[in-house]
Tab-separated table of C-alpha atoms (C1' of nucleotides) in Angstrom:
chain	number	residue	atom	x	y	z
A	52	UNK	CA	0.021	0.040	0.125
A	53	UNK	CA	2.597	2.679	0.926
A	54	UNK	CA	4.340	2.444	-2.441
A	55	UNK	CA	7.172	0.379	-1.524
A	56	UNK	CA	9.504	-1.673	-3.702
A	57	UNK	CA	12.106	-4.167	-3.474
A	58	UNK	CA	14.369	-1.300	-4.304
A	59	UNK	CA	13.055	1.200	-1.872
A	60	UNK	CA	9.455	1.898	-0.560
A	61	UNK	CA	6.768	4.164	-2.065
A	62	UNK	CA	7.658	3.662	-5.646
A	63	UNK	CA	6.766	0.005	-5.699
A	64	UNK	CA	6.142	-1.879	-9.032
A	65	UNK	CA	5.859	-5.339	-7.672
A	66	UNK	CA	3.049	-7.289	-9.022
A	67	UNK	CA	2.912	-10.366	-7.074
A	68	UNK	CA	0.421	-10.699	-4.299
A	69	UNK	CA	3.032	-11.756	-1.849
A	70	UNK	CA	4.580	-8.978	0.051
A	71	UNK	CA	7.872	-9.872	1.530
A	72	UNK	CA	8.173	-8.601	4.913
A	73	UNK	CA	11.875	-7.271	4.913
A	74	UNK	CA	10.420	-4.600	2.531
A	75	UNK	CA	7.303	-3.542	4.449
A	76	UNK	CA	8.743	-1.837	7.247
A	77	UNK	CA	7.560	1.357	8.708
A	78	UNK	CA	11.044	2.745	8.507
A	79	UNK	CA	10.942	2.237	4.786
A	80	UNK	CA	7.765	3.996	4.244
A	81	UNK	CA	8.191	7.794	2.735
A	82	UNK	CA	4.474	8.219	3.828
A	83	UNK	CA	5.307	7.302	7.353
A	84	UNK	CA	8.287	9.682	7.388
A	85	UNK	CA	6.039	12.549	6.192
A	86	UNK	CA	3.163	11.534	8.771
A	87	UNK	CA	5.227	11.260	11.662
A	88	UNK	CA	7.313	14.314	10.971
A	89	UNK	CA	3.974	16.210	10.667
A	90	UNK	CA	3.236	14.803	14.130
A	91	UNK	CA	6.695	15.897	15.444
A	92	UNK	CA	6.189	19.435	13.887
A	93	UNK	CA	2.854	19.558	15.590
A	94	UNK	CA	4.332	19.028	18.811
A	95	UNK	CA	7.316	21.279	18.374
A	96	UNK	CA	5.203	24.248	17.426
A	97	UNK	CA	2.634	23.634	20.107
A	98	UNK	CA	4.257	25.469	22.933
A	99	UNK	CA	4.892	28.387	20.734
A	100	UNK	CA	1.651	28.459	19.037
A	101	UNK	CA	0.021	28.255	22.631
A	102	UNK	CA	1.551	31.594	23.543
A	103	UNK	CA	-0.234	33.131	20.554
A	104	UNK	CA	-3.582	31.204	21.256
A	105	UNK	CA	-3.629	29.656	17.656
A	106	UNK	CA	-3.579	26.081	16.426
A	107	UNK	CA	-1.359	25.401	13.643
A	108	UNK	CA	-3.866	25.546	11.006
A	109	UNK	CA	-5.308	28.703	12.454
A	110	UNK	CA	-1.983	30.008	12.156
A	111	UNK	CA	-1.254	29.201	8.484
A	112	UNK	CA	-4.386	30.579	7.539
A	113	UNK	CA	-3.358	33.568	8.936
A	114	UNK	CA	-0.008	33.776	7.230
A	115	UNK	CA	-1.702	32.925	3.954
A	116	UNK	CA	-3.845	35.869	4.567
A	117	UNK	CA	-0.830	38.256	5.349
A	118	UNK	CA	0.724	37.310	2.070
A	119	UNK	CA	-2.604	38.326	0.219
A	120	UNK	CA	-5.503	39.771	2.197
A	121	UNK	CA	-9.180	39.559	1.283
A	122	UNK	CA	-9.251	36.279	-0.314
A	123	UNK	CA	-12.335	34.261	-0.886
A	124	UNK	CA	-12.613	30.869	1.081
A	125	UNK	CA	-11.791	29.067	-2.199
A	126	UNK	CA	-8.724	30.866	-2.974
A	127	UNK	CA	-7.435	30.626	0.627
A	128	UNK	CA	-8.198	26.748	0.572
A	129	UNK	CA	-6.259	26.395	-2.645
A	130	UNK	CA	-3.042	27.831	-0.988
A	131	UNK	CA	-3.857	25.909	2.148
A	132	UNK	CA	-4.849	22.753	0.253
A	133	UNK	CA	-7.979	22.646	2.152
A	134	UNK	CA	-11.742	23.082	1.473
A	135	UNK	CA	-14.669	24.900	2.748
A	136	UNK	CA	-15.798	22.218	4.983
A	137	UNK	CA	-12.471	22.369	7.089
A	138	UNK	CA	-11.870	26.101	6.464
A	139	UNK	CA	-15.310	27.309	7.312
A	140	UNK	CA	-15.094	26.345	11.182
A	141	UNK	CA	-11.447	27.514	11.395
A	142	UNK	CA	-12.326	31.047	9.799
A	143	UNK	CA	-15.414	31.363	12.006
A	144	UNK	CA	-13.204	30.720	15.133
A	145	UNK	CA	-10.548	33.357	13.929
A	146	UNK	CA	-13.260	35.707	13.191
A	147	UNK	CA	-14.837	35.004	16.751
A	148	UNK	CA	-11.371	35.767	18.381
A	149	UNK	CA	-11.194	39.107	16.253
A	150	UNK	CA	-8.131	38.271	14.222
A	151	UNK	CA	-10.042	38.148	10.809
A	152	UNK	CA	-13.221	39.533	9.246
A	153	UNK	CA	-15.509	37.443	7.043
A	154	UNK	CA	-17.880	39.301	4.700
A	155	UNK	CA	-20.031	38.187	1.776
A	156	UNK	CA	-18.627	39.650	-1.505
A	157	UNK	CA	-21.518	41.944	-2.577
A	158	UNK	CA	-20.650	41.389	-6.277
A	159	UNK	CA	-21.092	37.675	-5.671
A	160	UNK	CA	-22.976	36.832	-2.632
A	161	UNK	CA	-21.906	33.200	-2.875
A	162	UNK	CA	-18.270	33.956	-2.124
A	163	UNK	CA	-17.119	34.956	1.413
A	164	UNK	CA	-13.931	37.431	1.458
A	165	UNK	CA	-11.529	36.954	4.406
A	166	UNK	CA	-9.118	39.598	5.720
A	167	UNK	CA	-7.148	40.308	8.608
A	168	UNK	CA	-8.084	42.666	11.284
A	169	UNK	CA	-5.583	45.265	12.577
A	170	UNK	CA	-5.395	43.198	15.508
A	171	UNK	CA	-4.719	39.961	13.756
A	172	UNK	CA	-1.902	41.584	11.588
A	173	UNK	CA	-0.312	42.854	14.702
A	174	UNK	CA	-0.246	39.316	16.267
A	175	UNK	CA	1.611	38.038	13.325
A	176	UNK	CA	3.969	41.026	13.138
A	177	UNK	CA	5.144	40.535	16.709
A	178	UNK	CA	5.236	37.047	16.124
A	179	UNK	CA	8.046	34.749	17.875
A	180	UNK	CA	10.993	35.193	15.447
A	181	UNK	CA	13.638	32.810	16.497
A	182	UNK	CA	11.114	29.976	17.229
A	183	UNK	CA	12.492	26.586	16.878
A	184	UNK	CA	15.775	27.834	16.383
A	185	UNK	CA	16.831	25.124	13.864
A	186	UNK	CA	15.306	22.218	15.705
A	187	UNK	CA	15.175	20.722	12.244
A	188	UNK	CA	18.877	19.739	12.565
A	189	UNK	CA	19.043	19.684	8.726
A	190	UNK	CA	21.689	22.291	8.303
A	191	UNK	CA	22.591	23.226	4.765
A	192	UNK	CA	20.268	20.692	3.590
A	193	UNK	CA	17.173	22.435	4.579
A	194	UNK	CA	16.586	24.044	1.427
A	195	UNK	CA	16.837	20.882	-0.411
A	196	UNK	CA	14.596	18.931	1.784
A	197	UNK	CA	12.139	21.962	1.678
A	198	UNK	CA	11.952	21.746	-2.036
A	199	UNK	CA	11.907	18.051	-2.254
A	200	UNK	CA	9.047	17.601	-0.001
A	201	UNK	CA	7.261	20.526	-1.966
A	202	UNK	CA	7.856	18.717	-4.978
A	203	UNK	CA	6.506	15.304	-3.644
A	204	UNK	CA	3.518	16.895	-2.418
A	205	UNK	CA	2.774	18.299	-5.859
A	206	UNK	CA	3.284	15.247	-7.418
A	207	UNK	CA	1.049	13.350	-5.199
A	208	UNK	CA	-1.822	15.917	-5.566
A	209	UNK	CA	-1.335	15.739	-9.439
A	210	UNK	CA	-1.582	12.019	-9.542
A	211	UNK	CA	-4.588	12.103	-7.212
A	212	UNK	CA	-6.196	14.685	-9.470
A	213	UNK	CA	-5.796	12.392	-12.512
A	214	UNK	CA	-7.114	9.237	-10.622
A	215	UNK	CA	-9.955	10.691	-8.750
A	216	UNK	CA	-10.775	7.802	-6.520
A	217	UNK	CA	-14.403	6.987	-6.998
A	218	UNK	CA	-17.248	8.868	-8.206
B	218	UNK	CA	6.922	30.958	14.467
B	219	UNK	CA	7.639	28.604	11.735
B	220	UNK	CA	11.381	28.745	12.263
B	221	UNK	CA	12.231	30.857	9.302
B	222	UNK	CA	15.234	33.038	8.760
B	223	UNK	CA	16.514	35.436	6.384
B	224	UNK	CA	18.613	32.870	5.182
B	225	UNK	CA	15.944	30.114	4.934
B	226	UNK	CA	12.922	29.386	7.015
B	227	UNK	CA	12.567	26.995	9.843
B	228	UNK	CA	16.005	27.719	11.236
B	229	UNK	CA	15.496	31.229	12.151
B	230	UNK	CA	17.778	33.199	14.521
B	231	UNK	CA	16.094	36.533	13.898
B	232	UNK	CA	15.853	38.629	17.197
B	233	UNK	CA	13.905	41.796	16.138
B	234	UNK	CA	10.091	41.708	16.776
B	235	UNK	CA	9.570	42.824	13.288
B	236	UNK	CA	8.890	39.889	10.815
B	237	UNK	CA	9.700	40.949	7.242
B	238	UNK	CA	7.068	39.823	4.713
B	239	UNK	CA	9.395	38.596	2.112
B	240	UNK	CA	10.308	35.774	4.633
B	241	UNK	CA	7.031	34.747	5.914
B	242	UNK	CA	5.644	32.938	2.917
B	243	UNK	CA	4.192	29.492	3.351
B	244	UNK	CA	6.202	28.485	0.378
B	245	UNK	CA	9.164	28.988	2.435
B	246	UNK	CA	7.834	27.014	5.476
B	247	UNK	CA	9.210	23.636	5.905
B	248	UNK	CA	6.780	22.757	8.507
B	249	UNK	CA	4.013	23.716	5.667
B	250	UNK	CA	5.615	21.473	3.041
B	251	UNK	CA	5.590	18.691	5.533
B	252	UNK	CA	2.105	19.490	6.649
B	253	UNK	CA	0.685	19.737	3.251
B	254	UNK	CA	2.564	16.646	1.842
B	255	UNK	CA	0.902	14.624	4.619
B	256	UNK	CA	-2.491	15.762	3.390
B	257	UNK	CA	-1.492	14.980	-0.034
B	258	UNK	CA	-0.260	11.343	1.003
B	259	UNK	CA	-3.656	10.803	2.610
B	260	UNK	CA	-5.478	11.846	-0.387
B	261	UNK	CA	-3.217	9.681	-2.501
B	262	UNK	CA	-3.904	6.635	-0.390
B	263	UNK	CA	-7.421	6.849	0.389
B	264	UNK	CA	-8.743	5.079	-2.778
B	265	UNK	CA	-6.573	2.374	-2.043
B	266	UNK	CA	-7.239	2.112	1.724
B	267	UNK	CA	-10.833	2.325	1.110
B	268	UNK	CA	-10.749	-1.022	-0.702
B	269	UNK	CA	-9.081	-2.562	2.335
B	270	UNK	CA	-11.617	-0.696	4.359
B	271	UNK	CA	-8.952	0.791	6.678
B	272	UNK	CA	-7.930	4.361	7.390
B	273	UNK	CA	-4.238	5.317	7.176
B	274	UNK	CA	-3.516	5.019	11.019
B	275	UNK	CA	-5.173	1.748	11.262
B	276	UNK	CA	-3.232	0.470	8.185
B	277	UNK	CA	0.252	1.751	9.792
B	278	UNK	CA	-0.784	0.183	13.089
B	279	UNK	CA	-1.248	-3.303	11.323
B	280	UNK	CA	2.121	-3.025	9.437
B	281	UNK	CA	3.900	-2.262	12.678
B	282	UNK	CA	2.228	-5.354	14.038
B	283	UNK	CA	3.451	-7.380	11.157
B	284	UNK	CA	7.008	-5.945	11.900
B	285	UNK	CA	6.579	-7.403	15.408
B	286	UNK	CA	3.430	-9.196	16.717
B	287	UNK	CA	2.283	-9.287	20.239
B	288	UNK	CA	3.235	-5.776	21.295
B	289	UNK	CA	1.923	-3.793	24.208
B	290	UNK	CA	-0.076	-0.720	23.303
B	291	UNK	CA	2.928	1.344	24.696
B	292	UNK	CA	5.377	-0.381	22.559
B	293	UNK	CA	3.284	0.081	19.491
B	294	UNK	CA	2.670	3.553	20.301
B	295	UNK	CA	6.545	4.172	20.484
B	296	UNK	CA	6.699	2.790	16.936
B	297	UNK	CA	3.892	4.918	15.792
B	298	UNK	CA	4.691	8.171	17.637
B	299	UNK	CA	1.072	7.820	19.383
B	300	UNK	CA	-0.061	7.309	22.826
B	301	UNK	CA	-2.719	5.198	24.348
B	302	UNK	CA	-5.221	8.218	24.069
B	303	UNK	CA	-5.150	8.032	20.384
B	304	UNK	CA	-4.325	4.235	19.828
B	305	UNK	CA	-6.782	2.564	21.980
B	306	UNK	CA	-10.022	3.708	20.197
B	307	UNK	CA	-8.016	2.589	16.873
B	308	UNK	CA	-7.094	-0.729	18.356
B	309	UNK	CA	-10.563	-1.451	19.478
B	310	UNK	CA	-11.719	-0.691	16.279
B	311	UNK	CA	-9.512	-3.100	14.511
B	312	UNK	CA	-10.415	-5.781	16.970
B	313	UNK	CA	-14.102	-5.253	16.406
B	314	UNK	CA	-13.362	-5.659	12.658
B	315	UNK	CA	-11.464	-8.799	13.355
B	316	UNK	CA	-8.079	-7.803	12.241
B	317	UNK	CA	-6.501	-7.956	15.717
B	318	UNK	CA	-6.922	-9.163	19.200
B	319	UNK	CA	-6.479	-7.318	22.400
B	320	UNK	CA	-5.686	-8.952	25.635
B	321	UNK	CA	-4.372	-8.039	29.055
B	322	UNK	CA	-0.981	-9.430	29.852
B	323	UNK	CA	-1.545	-12.082	32.630
B	324	UNK	CA	1.967	-10.960	33.999
B	325	UNK	CA	1.126	-7.480	34.191
B	326	UNK	CA	-2.532	-6.674	34.077
B	327	UNK	CA	-1.877	-3.047	33.345
B	328	UNK	CA	-0.544	-3.948	29.920
B	329	UNK	CA	-2.689	-5.051	26.761
B	330	UNK	CA	-1.161	-7.092	24.169
B	331	UNK	CA	-2.048	-6.521	20.785
B	332	UNK	CA	-1.667	-9.229	18.002
B	333	UNK	CA	-2.581	-9.906	14.378
B	334	UNK	CA	-5.483	-12.336	13.745
B	335	UNK	CA	-4.939	-14.727	10.874
B	336	UNK	CA	-7.388	-12.611	8.862
B	337	UNK	CA	-5.595	-9.457	9.683
B	338	UNK	CA	-2.448	-11.045	8.692
B	339	UNK	CA	-3.905	-12.139	5.531
B	340	UNK	CA	-5.339	-8.867	4.573
B	341	UNK	CA	-1.888	-7.258	4.619
B	342	UNK	CA	-0.394	-10.321	2.827
B	343	UNK	CA	-2.349	-9.819	-0.305
B	344	UNK	CA	-2.118	-6.026	0.106
B	345	UNK	CA	-2.091	-3.791	-3.229
B	346	UNK	CA	1.618	-4.088	-4.094
B	347	UNK	CA	2.241	-1.819	-6.669
B	348	UNK	CA	0.113	0.985	-5.196
B	349	UNK	CA	0.897	4.437	-5.897
B	350	UNK	CA	3.380	3.537	-8.716
B	351	UNK	CA	5.731	6.170	-7.969
B	352	UNK	CA	3.324	8.976	-7.467
B	353	UNK	CA	6.195	10.421	-5.684
B	354	UNK	CA	7.846	11.366	-8.707
B	355	UNK	CA	11.062	11.668	-6.812
B	356	UNK	CA	13.010	9.248	-8.729
B	357	UNK	CA	16.583	8.705	-7.406
B	358	UNK	CA	16.219	10.983	-4.890
B	359	UNK	CA	13.440	8.965	-2.995
B	360	UNK	CA	15.875	7.531	-0.639
B	361	UNK	CA	17.522	10.443	0.208
B	362	UNK	CA	14.236	12.369	0.934
B	363	UNK	CA	12.843	9.540	2.978
B	364	UNK	CA	16.241	9.667	5.129
B	365	UNK	CA	16.028	13.402	5.459
B	366	UNK	CA	12.532	13.294	6.667
B	367	UNK	CA	13.171	10.940	9.041
B	368	UNK	CA	16.103	12.534	10.388
B	369	UNK	CA	14.117	15.878	10.550
B	370	UNK	CA	11.451	14.004	12.500
B	371	UNK	CA	13.993	12.716	15.072
B	372	UNK	CA	15.573	15.948	15.408
B	373	UNK	CA	12.349	17.732	16.276
B	374	UNK	CA	11.183	15.030	18.669
B	375	UNK	CA	14.484	15.289	20.475
B	376	UNK	CA	14.314	19.060	20.653
B	377	UNK	CA	10.482	18.850	21.998
B	378	UNK	CA	11.785	16.210	24.554
B	379	UNK	CA	14.245	18.695	25.913
B	380	UNK	CA	11.757	21.628	25.929
B	381	UNK	CA	8.856	19.970	27.412
B	382	UNK	CA	6.707	22.958	26.616
B	383	UNK	CA	4.614	23.589	29.986
B	384	UNK	CA	4.300	21.087	32.741
C	263	DC	C1'	2.419	-6.094	55.036
C	264	DA	C1'	0.945	-1.228	53.897
C	265	DC	C1'	0.427	2.641	51.655
C	266	DG	C1'	1.998	6.319	48.862
C	267	DA	C1'	4.327	6.669	44.131
C	268	DT	C1'	4.773	5.335	39.756
C	269	DT	C1'	3.090	2.983	35.387
C	270	DA	C1'	-0.222	1.478	31.622
C	271	DA	C1'	-4.500	2.209	29.449
C	272	DA	C1'	-8.471	4.138	28.943
C	273	DT	C1'	-11.789	8.125	28.915
C	274	DC	C1'	-13.163	12.831	27.787
C	275	DG	C1'	-13.565	17.110	25.237
C	276	DG	C1'	-11.701	20.401	21.719
C	277	DA	C1'	-9.938	20.731	16.989
C	278	DC	C1'	-8.762	19.121	12.601
C	279	DA	C1'	-9.355	16.845	8.049
C	280	DC	C1'	-12.724	14.855	4.745
C	281	DG	C1'	-16.778	12.518	2.500
C	282	DA	C1'	-21.378	13.491	1.705
C	283	DT	C1'	-24.839	16.512	1.428
C	284	DA	C1'	-27.307	20.934	1.700
C	285	DT	C1'	-28.180	25.759	0.741
C	286	DA	C1'	-28.131	29.692	-1.999
C	287	DA	C1'	-26.510	32.426	-5.586
C	288	DA	C1'	-25.165	33.106	-10.363
C	289	DT	C1'	-25.081	31.216	-14.969
C	290	DC	C1'	-26.782	29.014	-19.091
C	291	DA	C1'	-30.332	27.605	-22.253
C	292	DA	C1'	-34.692	27.130	-24.113
D	246	DT	C1'	-37.628	35.126	-18.117
D	247	DT	C1'	-38.046	30.750	-16.601
D	248	DG	C1'	-36.114	26.642	-15.093
D	249	DA	C1'	-31.977	23.426	-15.020
D	250	DT	C1'	-27.191	23.585	-13.916
D	251	DT	C1'	-23.096	24.981	-11.801
D	252	DT	C1'	-20.565	27.449	-8.393
D	253	DA	C1'	-19.337	28.729	-3.167
D	254	DT	C1'	-20.019	27.921	1.169
D	255	DA	C1'	-21.774	25.846	4.917
D	256	DT	C1'	-23.408	21.893	7.706
D	257	DC	C1'	-22.827	17.157	9.371
D	258	DG	C1'	-20.979	12.622	10.850
D	259	DT	C1'	-16.836	9.791	11.200
D	260	DG	C1'	-12.192	9.342	12.505
D	261	DT	C1'	-7.739	10.931	14.250
D	262	DC	C1'	-4.647	13.685	17.512
D	263	DC	C1'	-3.909	15.558	21.725
D	264	DG	C1'	-4.029	17.698	26.768
D	265	DA	C1'	-5.955	16.406	30.880
D	266	DT	C1'	-7.840	13.192	33.789
D	267	DT	C1'	-9.123	8.488	35.649
D	268	DT	C1'	-8.628	3.799	36.754
D	269	DA	C1'	-6.339	0.081	37.963
D	270	DA	C1'	-2.151	-2.486	38.820
D	271	DT	C1'	2.609	-2.733	40.209
D	272	DC	C1'	6.537	-0.957	42.809
D	273	DG	C1'	9.187	1.031	46.271
D	274	DT	C1'	10.217	2.066	50.948
D	275	DG	C1'	9.308	1.799	55.739
DNA sequence: CACGATTAAATCGGACACGATATAAATCAA
DNA sequence: TTGATTTATATCGTGTCCGATTTAATCGTG
C-alpha cells in the first residue's frame, strides 16, 4: 500500500500478491516519514503556538492572509490545500477571536471574502521570531529537503487529480 | 513561528520583533511543506485504503504489528509516535473488525498486548503491492528524501523532548 | 504487610480533515 | 424570463490527534 518496492518503498512496481516482509517496514515508508514528521512538527510548534493562542491550522491560515489579504474562502483553500468544510469552522473561530473578518462579496453573494483585522495583523508582526531555532537539525540540507517535499506534495496531488478515486 | 530566517525558513535566528514579509511565506515553511505533503499522501492513499476498509492510521498500526507481533499498546505507540489516548480507540476498532486481538498481559495486568489475527495478517499479505506506482515522482532522490525527513522528525522530537513545553 | 508513588491504558473534550450533503446565488439555455 | 445546472460556502458525521484526567495494577520504601 505505501508504495514500496524491492528497491525502496513508496515507488513499488511489484506485481505478485505476496508482500515480502523485509520490505514492508514502517521505517521504509516515505508516507510514514512524512506522517510522523508532521506529528513531530505539531508537537514542536505547540508550545509556541499556545502562547499565540492559535492552532497550527489557524496560524497558517493567517499567514496566507498576510501574503494576500481579502481572499475568498476558495482561494485561501487552494493555498492551504483545504476546502470549505475544513476552513469554514476555522475561519469562524478566527473571526470570533477578532483576528479576521468574513464578509460576503456584494458582487457575488456566494463568495465570502476573508481579511485580517489590525489586531490579527499585529499578532503576526510581533510573532516569535527565532522560534524553533533550528530544531530541524538539517543544516545546509534545509532548502533541499524543503524543495523535495514540496515537489513530492505537488506530484502526489497531481496524480490524485488524474486518478479521482471513486465517483 | 515556523522557524524561518533571512537565510531560509525554519532555522531562524532573528531577534527583532518585526517580521519581514518576504520571509514569511508559506512556500518557505518547511513545516507547511510537511503538513501539506501529509495531506497529499492521505488523499493519494485514500482510494487504495478504502478498498482495504482501513484508515491510514489503522493501516500503519497493522504494519507495525507485522514487523513485531504481540506488542503492548505502549510499545506500538512508540513505533507509531502515538499514545494510548489515540491508539486505544483505533485498536478497539481493528479488534471489532476482527483484524487484531487485544488481551491483558497476565503477567502485568496493566498492559494490553496486541496481535494480528490470521484474517488481519492475510489482509496485509495480499495487500495492493504496486500501489501509488511512483506517484512521488522523486526518482533517484527517493531514498535521500526519506532519510532526510526521518532525520528531521527525530531531531524535532528530540528538541521537543528537551523543551517539554509546559508542565 | 502497607500505603504512597509510579506506570499502563482508557476516557473525555476540543480541534482538524474529509466525504457527503445541503443551501443559496449565479449562470446558462430554451 | 424561467428553469435547470453549476458554483461557493456551509453543515454534518466519522475518525484521528492531543491535553488532561481517571482507573487499575505494580513497585518501592518503611
